[in-house]
JSON list of C-alpha atoms in Angstrom, two decimals:
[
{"chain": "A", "resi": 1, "resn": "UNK", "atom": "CA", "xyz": [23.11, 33.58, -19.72]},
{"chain": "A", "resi": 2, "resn": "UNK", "atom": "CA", "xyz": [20.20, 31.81, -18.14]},
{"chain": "A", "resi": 3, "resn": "UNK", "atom": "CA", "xyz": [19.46, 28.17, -19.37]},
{"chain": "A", "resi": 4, "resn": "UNK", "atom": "CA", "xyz": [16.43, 26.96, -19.76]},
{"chain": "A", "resi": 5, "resn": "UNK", "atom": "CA", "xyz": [16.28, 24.13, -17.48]},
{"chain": "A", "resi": 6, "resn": "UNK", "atom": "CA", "xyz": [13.31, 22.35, -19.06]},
{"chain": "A", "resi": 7, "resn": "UNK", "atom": "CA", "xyz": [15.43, 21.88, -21.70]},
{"chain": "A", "resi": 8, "resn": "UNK", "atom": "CA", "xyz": [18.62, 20.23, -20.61]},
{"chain": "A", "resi": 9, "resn": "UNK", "atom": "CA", "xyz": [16.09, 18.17, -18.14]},
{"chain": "A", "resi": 10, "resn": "UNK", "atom": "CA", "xyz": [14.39, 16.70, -21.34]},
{"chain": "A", "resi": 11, "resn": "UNK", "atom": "CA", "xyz": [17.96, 16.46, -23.20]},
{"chain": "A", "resi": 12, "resn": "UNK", "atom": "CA", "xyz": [19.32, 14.53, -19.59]},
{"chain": "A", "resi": 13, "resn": "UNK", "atom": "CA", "xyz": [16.01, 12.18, -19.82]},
{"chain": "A", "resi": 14, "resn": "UNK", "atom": "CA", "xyz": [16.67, 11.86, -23.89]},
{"chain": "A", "resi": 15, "resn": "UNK", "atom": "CA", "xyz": [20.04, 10.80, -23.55]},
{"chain": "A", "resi": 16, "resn": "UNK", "atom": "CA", "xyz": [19.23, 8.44, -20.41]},
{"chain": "A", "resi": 17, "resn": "UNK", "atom": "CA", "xyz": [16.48, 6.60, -22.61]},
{"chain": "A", "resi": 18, "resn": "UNK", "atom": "CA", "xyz": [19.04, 6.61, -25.70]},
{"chain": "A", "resi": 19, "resn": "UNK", "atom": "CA", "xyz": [21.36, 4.83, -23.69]},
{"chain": "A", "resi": 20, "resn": "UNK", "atom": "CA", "xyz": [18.88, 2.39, -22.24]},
{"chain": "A", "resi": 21, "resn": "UNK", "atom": "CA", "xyz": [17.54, 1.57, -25.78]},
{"chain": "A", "resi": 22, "resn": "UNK", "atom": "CA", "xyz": [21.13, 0.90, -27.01]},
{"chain": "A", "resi": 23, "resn": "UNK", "atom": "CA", "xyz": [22.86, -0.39, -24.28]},
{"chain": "A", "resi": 24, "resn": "UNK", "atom": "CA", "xyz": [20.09, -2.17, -21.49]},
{"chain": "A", "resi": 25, "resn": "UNK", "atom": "CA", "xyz": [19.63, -0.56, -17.88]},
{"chain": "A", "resi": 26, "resn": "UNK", "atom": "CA", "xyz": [22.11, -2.67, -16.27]},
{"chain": "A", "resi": 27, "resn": "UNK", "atom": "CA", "xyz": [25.00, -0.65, -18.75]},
{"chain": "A", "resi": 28, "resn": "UNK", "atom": "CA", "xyz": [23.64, 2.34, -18.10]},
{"chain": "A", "resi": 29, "resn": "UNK", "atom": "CA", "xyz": [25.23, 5.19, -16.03]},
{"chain": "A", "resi": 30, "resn": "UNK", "atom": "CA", "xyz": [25.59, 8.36, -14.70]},
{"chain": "A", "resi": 31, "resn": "UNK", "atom": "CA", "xyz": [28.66, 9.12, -15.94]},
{"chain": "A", "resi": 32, "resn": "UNK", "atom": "CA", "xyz": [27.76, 7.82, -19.91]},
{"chain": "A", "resi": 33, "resn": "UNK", "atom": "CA", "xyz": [24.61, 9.81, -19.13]},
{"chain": "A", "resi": 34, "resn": "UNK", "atom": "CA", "xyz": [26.01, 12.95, -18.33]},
{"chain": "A", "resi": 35, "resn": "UNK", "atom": "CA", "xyz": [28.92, 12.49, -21.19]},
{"chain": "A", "resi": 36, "resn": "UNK", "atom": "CA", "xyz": [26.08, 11.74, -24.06]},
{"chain": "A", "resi": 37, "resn": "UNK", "atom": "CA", "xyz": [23.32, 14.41, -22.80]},
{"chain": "A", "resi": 38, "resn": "UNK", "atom": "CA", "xyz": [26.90, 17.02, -22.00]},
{"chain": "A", "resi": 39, "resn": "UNK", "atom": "CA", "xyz": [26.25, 18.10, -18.87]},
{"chain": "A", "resi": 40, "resn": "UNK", "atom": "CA", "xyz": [27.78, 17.49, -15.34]},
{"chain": "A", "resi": 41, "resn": "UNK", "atom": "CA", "xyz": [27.08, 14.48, -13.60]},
{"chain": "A", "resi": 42, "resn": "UNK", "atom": "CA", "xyz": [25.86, 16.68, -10.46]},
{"chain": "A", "resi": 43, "resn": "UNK", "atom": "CA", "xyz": [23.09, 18.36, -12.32]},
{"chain": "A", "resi": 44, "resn": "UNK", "atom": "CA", "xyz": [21.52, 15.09, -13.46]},
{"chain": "A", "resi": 45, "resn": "UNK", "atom": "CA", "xyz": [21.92, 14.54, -9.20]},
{"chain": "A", "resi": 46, "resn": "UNK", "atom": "CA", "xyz": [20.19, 17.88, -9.14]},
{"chain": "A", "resi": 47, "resn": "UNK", "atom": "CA", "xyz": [17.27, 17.72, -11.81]},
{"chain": "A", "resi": 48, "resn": "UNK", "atom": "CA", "xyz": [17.27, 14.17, -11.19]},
{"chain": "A", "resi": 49, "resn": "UNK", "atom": "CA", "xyz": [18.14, 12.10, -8.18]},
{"chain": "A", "resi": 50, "resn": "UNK", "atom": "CA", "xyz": [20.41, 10.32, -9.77]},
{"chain": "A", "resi": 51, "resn": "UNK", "atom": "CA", "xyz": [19.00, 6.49, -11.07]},
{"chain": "A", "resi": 52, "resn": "UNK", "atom": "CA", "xyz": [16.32, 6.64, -8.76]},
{"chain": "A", "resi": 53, "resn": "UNK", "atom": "CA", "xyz": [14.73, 9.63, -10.70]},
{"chain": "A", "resi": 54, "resn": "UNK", "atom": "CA", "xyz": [15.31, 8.78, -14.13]},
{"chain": "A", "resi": 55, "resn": "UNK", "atom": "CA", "xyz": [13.83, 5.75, -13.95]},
{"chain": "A", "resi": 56, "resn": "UNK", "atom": "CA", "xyz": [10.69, 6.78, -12.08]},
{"chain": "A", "resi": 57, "resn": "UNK", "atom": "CA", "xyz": [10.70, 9.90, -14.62]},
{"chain": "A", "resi": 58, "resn": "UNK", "atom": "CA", "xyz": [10.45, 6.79, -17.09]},
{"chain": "A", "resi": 59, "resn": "UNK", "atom": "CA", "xyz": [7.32, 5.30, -15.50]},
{"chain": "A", "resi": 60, "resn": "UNK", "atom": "CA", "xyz": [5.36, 8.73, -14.89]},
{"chain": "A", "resi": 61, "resn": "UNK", "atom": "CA", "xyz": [6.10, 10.10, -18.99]},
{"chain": "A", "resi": 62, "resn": "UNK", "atom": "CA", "xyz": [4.55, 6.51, -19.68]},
{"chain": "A", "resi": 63, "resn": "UNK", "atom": "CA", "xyz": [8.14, 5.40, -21.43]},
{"chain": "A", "resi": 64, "resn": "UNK", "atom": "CA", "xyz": [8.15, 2.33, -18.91]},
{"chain": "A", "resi": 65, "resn": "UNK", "atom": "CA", "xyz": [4.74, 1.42, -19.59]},
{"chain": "A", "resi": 66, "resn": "UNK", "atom": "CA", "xyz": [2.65, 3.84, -21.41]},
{"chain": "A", "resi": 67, "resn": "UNK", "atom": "CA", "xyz": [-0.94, 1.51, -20.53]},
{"chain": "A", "resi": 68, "resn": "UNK", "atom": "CA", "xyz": [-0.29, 3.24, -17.34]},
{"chain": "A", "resi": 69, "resn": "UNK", "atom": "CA", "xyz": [-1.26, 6.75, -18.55]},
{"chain": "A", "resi": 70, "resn": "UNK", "atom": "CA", "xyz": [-4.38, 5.15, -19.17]},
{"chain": "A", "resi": 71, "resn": "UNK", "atom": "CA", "xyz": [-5.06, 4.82, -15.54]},
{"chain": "A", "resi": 72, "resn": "UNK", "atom": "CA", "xyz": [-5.30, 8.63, -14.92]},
{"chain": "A", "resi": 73, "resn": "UNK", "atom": "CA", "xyz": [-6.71, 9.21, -18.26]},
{"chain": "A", "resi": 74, "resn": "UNK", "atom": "CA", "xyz": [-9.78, 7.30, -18.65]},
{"chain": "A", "resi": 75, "resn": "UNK", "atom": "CA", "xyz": [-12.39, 6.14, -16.04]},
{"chain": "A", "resi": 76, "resn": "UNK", "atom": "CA", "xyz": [-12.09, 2.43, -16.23]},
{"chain": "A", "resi": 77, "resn": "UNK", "atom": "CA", "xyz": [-15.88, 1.85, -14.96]},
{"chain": "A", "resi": 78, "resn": "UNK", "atom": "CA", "xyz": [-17.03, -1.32, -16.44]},
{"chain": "A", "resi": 79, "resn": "UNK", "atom": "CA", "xyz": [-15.91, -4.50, -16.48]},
{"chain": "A", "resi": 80, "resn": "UNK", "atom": "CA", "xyz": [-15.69, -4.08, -20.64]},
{"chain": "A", "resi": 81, "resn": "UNK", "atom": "CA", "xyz": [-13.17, -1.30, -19.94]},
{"chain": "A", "resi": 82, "resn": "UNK", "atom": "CA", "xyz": [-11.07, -3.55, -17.52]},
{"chain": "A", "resi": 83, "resn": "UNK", "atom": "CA", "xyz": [-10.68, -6.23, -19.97]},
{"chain": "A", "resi": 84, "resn": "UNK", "atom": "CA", "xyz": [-9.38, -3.53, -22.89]},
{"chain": "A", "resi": 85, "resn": "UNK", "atom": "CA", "xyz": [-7.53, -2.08, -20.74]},
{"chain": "A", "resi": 86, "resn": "UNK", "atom": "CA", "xyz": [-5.68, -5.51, -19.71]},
{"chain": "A", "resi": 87, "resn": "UNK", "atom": "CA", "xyz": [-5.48, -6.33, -22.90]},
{"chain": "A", "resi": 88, "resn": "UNK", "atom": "CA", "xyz": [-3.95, -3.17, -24.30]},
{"chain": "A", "resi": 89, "resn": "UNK", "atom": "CA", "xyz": [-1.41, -3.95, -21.41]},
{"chain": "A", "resi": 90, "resn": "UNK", "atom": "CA", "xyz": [-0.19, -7.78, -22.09]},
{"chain": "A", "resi": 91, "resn": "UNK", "atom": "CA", "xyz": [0.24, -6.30, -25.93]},
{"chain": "A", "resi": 92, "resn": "UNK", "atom": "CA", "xyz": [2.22, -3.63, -25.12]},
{"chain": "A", "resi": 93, "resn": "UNK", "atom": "CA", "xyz": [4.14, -6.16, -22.66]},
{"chain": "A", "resi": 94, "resn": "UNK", "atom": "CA", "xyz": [5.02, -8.33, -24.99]},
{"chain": "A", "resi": 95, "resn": "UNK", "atom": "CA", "xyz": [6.34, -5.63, -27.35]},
{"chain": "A", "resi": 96, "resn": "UNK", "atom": "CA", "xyz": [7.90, -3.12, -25.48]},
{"chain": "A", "resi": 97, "resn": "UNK", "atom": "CA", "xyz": [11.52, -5.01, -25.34]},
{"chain": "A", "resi": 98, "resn": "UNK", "atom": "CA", "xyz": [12.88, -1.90, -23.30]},
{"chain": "A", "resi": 99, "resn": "UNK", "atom": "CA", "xyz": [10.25, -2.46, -20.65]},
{"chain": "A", "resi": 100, "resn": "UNK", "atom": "CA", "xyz": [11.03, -6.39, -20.64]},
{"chain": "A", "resi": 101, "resn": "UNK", "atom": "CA", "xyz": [14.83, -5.76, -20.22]},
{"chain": "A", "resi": 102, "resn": "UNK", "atom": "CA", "xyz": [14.24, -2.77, -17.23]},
{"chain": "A", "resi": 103, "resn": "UNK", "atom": "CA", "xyz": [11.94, -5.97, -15.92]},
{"chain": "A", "resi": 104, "resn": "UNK", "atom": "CA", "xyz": [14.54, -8.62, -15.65]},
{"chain": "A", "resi": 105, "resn": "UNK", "atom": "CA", "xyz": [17.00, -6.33, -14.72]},
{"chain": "A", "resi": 106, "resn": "UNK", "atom": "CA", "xyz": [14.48, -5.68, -11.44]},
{"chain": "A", "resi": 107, "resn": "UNK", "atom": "CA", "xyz": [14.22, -9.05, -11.11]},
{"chain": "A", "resi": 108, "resn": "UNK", "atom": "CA", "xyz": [17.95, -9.96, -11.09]},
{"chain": "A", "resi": 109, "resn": "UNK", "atom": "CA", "xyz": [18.97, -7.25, -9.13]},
{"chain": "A", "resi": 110, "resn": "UNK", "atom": "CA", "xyz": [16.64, -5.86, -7.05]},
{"chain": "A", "resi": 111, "resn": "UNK", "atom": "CA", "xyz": [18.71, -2.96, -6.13]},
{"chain": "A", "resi": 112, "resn": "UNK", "atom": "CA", "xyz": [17.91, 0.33, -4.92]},
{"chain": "A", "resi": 113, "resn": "UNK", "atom": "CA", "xyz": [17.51, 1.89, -8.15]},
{"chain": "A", "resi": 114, "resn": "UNK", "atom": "CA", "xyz": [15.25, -0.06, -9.71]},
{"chain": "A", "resi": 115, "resn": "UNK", "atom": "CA", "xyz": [13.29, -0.45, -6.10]},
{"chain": "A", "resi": 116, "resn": "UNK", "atom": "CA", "xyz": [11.15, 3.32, -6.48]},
{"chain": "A", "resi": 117, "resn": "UNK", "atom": "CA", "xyz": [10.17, 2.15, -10.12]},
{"chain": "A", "resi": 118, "resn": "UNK", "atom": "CA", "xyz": [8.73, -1.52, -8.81]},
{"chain": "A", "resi": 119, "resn": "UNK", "atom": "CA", "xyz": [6.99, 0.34, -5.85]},
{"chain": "A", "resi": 120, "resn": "UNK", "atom": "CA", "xyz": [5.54, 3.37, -8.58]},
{"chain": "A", "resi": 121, "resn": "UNK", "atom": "CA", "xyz": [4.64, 0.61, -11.13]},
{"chain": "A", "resi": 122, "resn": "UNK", "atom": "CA", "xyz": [3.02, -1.45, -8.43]},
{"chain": "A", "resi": 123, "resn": "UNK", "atom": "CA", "xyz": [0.98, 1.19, -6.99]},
{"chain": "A", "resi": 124, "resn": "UNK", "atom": "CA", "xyz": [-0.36, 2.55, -10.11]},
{"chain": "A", "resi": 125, "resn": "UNK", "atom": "CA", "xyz": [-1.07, -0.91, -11.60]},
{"chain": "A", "resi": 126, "resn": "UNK", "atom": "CA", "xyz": [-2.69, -1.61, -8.50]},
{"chain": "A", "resi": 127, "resn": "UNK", "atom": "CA", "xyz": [-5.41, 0.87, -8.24]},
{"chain": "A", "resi": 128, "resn": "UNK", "atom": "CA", "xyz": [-6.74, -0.70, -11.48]},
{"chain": "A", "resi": 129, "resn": "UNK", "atom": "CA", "xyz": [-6.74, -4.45, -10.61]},
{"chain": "A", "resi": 130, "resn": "UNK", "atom": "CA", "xyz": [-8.39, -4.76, -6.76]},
{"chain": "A", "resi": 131, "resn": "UNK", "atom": "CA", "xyz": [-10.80, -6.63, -8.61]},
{"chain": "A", "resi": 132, "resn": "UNK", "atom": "CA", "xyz": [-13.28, -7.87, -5.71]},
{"chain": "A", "resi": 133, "resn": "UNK", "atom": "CA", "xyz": [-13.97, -5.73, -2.32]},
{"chain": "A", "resi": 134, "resn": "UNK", "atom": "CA", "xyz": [-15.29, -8.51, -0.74]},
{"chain": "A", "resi": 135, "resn": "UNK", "atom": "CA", "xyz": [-12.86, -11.55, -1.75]},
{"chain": "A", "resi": 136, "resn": "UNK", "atom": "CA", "xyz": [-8.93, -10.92, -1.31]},
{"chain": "A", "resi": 137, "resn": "UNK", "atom": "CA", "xyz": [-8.47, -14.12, -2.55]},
{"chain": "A", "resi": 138, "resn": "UNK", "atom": "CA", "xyz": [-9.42, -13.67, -6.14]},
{"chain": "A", "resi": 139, "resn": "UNK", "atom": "CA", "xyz": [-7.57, -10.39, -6.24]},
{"chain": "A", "resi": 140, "resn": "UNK", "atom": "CA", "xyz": [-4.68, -12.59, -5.49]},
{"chain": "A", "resi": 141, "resn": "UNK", "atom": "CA", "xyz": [-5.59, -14.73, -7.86]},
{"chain": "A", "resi": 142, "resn": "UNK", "atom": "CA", "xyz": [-5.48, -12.08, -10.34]},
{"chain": "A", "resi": 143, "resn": "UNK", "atom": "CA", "xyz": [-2.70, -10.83, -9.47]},
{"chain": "A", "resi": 144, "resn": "UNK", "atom": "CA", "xyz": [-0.88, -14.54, -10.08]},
{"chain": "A", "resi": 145, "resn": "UNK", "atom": "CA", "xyz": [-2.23, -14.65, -13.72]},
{"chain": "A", "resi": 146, "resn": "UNK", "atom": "CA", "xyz": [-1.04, -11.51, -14.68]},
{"chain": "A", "resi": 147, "resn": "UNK", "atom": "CA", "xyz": [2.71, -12.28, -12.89]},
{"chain": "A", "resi": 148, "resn": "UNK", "atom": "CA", "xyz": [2.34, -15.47, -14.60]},
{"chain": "A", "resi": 149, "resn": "UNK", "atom": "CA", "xyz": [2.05, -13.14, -18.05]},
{"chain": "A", "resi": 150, "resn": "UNK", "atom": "CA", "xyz": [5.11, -10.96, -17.10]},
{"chain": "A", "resi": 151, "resn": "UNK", "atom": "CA", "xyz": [6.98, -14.43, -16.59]},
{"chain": "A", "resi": 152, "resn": "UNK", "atom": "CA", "xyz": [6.12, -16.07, -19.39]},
{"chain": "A", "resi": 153, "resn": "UNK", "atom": "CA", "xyz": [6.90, -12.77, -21.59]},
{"chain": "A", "resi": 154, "resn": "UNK", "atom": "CA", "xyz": [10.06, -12.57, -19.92]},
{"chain": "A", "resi": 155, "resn": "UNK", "atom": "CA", "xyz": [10.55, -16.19, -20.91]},
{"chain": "A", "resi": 156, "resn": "UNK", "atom": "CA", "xyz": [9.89, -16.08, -24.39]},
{"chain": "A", "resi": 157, "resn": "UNK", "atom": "CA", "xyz": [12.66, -14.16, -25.42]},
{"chain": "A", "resi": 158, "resn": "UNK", "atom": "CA", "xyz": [15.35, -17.20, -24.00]},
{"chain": "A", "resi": 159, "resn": "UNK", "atom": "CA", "xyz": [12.59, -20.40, -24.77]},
{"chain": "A", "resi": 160, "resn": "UNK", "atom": "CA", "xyz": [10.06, -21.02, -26.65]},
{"chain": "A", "resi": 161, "resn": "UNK", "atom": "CA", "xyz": [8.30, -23.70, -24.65]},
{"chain": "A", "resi": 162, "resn": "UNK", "atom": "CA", "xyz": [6.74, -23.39, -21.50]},
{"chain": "A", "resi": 163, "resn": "UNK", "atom": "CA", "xyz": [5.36, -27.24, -20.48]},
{"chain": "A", "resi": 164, "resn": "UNK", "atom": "CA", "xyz": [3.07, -27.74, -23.84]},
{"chain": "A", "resi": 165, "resn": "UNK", "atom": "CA", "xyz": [2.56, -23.72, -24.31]},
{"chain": "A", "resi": 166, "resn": "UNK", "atom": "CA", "xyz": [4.69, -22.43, -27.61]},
{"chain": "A", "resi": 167, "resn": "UNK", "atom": "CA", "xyz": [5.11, -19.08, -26.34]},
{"chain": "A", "resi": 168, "resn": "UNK", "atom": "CA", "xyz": [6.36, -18.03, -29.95]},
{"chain": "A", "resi": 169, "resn": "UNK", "atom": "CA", "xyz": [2.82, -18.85, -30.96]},
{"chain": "A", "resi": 170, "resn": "UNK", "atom": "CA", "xyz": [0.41, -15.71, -31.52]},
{"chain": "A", "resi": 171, "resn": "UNK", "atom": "CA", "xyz": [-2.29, -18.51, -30.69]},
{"chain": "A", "resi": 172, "resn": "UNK", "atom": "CA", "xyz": [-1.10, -18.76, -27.23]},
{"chain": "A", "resi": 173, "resn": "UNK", "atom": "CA", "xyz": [-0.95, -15.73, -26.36]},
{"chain": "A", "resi": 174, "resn": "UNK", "atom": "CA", "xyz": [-4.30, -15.14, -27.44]},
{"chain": "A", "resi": 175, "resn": "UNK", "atom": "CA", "xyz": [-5.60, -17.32, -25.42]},
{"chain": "A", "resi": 176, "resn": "UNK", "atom": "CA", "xyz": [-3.75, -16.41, -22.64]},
{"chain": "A", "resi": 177, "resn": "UNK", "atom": "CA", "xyz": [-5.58, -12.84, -23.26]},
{"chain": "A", "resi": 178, "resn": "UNK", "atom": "CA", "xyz": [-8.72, -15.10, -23.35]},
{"chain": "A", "resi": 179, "resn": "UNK", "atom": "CA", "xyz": [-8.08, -16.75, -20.24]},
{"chain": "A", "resi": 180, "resn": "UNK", "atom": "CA", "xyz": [-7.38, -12.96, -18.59]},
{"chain": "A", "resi": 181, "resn": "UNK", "atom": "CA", "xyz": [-11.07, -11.28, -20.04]},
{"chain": "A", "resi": 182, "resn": "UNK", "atom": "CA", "xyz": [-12.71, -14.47, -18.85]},
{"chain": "A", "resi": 183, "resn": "UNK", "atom": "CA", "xyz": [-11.43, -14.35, -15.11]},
{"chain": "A", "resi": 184, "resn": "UNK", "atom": "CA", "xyz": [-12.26, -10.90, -14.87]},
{"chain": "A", "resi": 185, "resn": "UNK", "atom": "CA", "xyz": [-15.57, -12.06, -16.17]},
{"chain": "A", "resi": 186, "resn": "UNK", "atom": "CA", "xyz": [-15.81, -14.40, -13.01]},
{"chain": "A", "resi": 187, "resn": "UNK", "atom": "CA", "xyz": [-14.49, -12.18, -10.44]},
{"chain": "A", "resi": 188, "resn": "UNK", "atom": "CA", "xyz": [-17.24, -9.72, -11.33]},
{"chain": "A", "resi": 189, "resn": "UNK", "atom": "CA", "xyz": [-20.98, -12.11, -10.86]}
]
């Protein structure tokens, strides 16, 4: 009897994002993957990779960060479509908690598994944000304020303060949106 391998690929990737929802990425493995989804270990090597795949399979469905589907959906043209489309992204930052765990896991281990997903994420994210042609600078500039984000969403779920900034405050993170729209403003006269 032939099996359909679509199938037992999307129960593999099912159970892998089960398990990572219930457990964090830093419990997660092979084996429980293989014992939950009930197949072998060497077909998730086989469909898979092992780690390596599922977790760039994660970024590509849009499960790590589904703002970048958006980036080979829609042509971000004007600098109105930037800003949205930043600010669809800090939102969805600051709620997806599986994304913020796979995060600091990334950033505590830096291992090989979660090394293909940093360079995929990276690379897609940034096609959207070479803000200026002509000024490296202010695309590194950029790129500080929106690391600065990531931190200080990573932050918030251990403190609440950053300096003066209540980062359990809706208000701040408005403005921090704010702050975002209005240096993209800048970077484009």
């Amino acid at each position: 009897m032939k099996k359909d391998r679509a199938a037992t690929e999307e129960k593999i990737y099912e159970s892998f994002l089960t398990l990572l929802e219930e457990k964090g990425p830093q419990a997660v493995g092979i084996n429980a993957i293989a014992k939950k989804a009930g197949v072998s270990k060497e077909l998730i090597y086989r469909y898979f990779g092992g780690m390596q795949g599922l977790l760039l399979q994660l970024a590509k469905k849009g499960d790590f960060f589904k703002s970048m589907l958006a980036l080979h959906d829609k042509d971000l043209a004007t600098v109105e479509d930037l800003k949205e489309f930043a600010k669809a992204g800090t939102q969805e930052l600051r709620e997806n908690k599986l994304t913020q765990e796979i995060l600091r896991w990334q950033l505590l281990e830096n291992n090989e598994v979660t090394r293909d997903l940093f360079k995929y994420s990276n690379k897609e994210i940034g096609k959207m944000f070479a803000i200026s042609n002509k000024d490296s600078s202010l695309n590194h500039a950029f790129q500080l304020m929106i690391g600065g984000y990531v931190y200080f969403t990573l932050l918030s779920k251990f403190n609440k303060k950053f300096i003066t900034t209540d980062l359990s405050s809706q208000e701040s993170w408005d403005n921090f949106d704010k702050a975002i729209g209005k240096t993209i403003d800048l970077f484009n006269k």
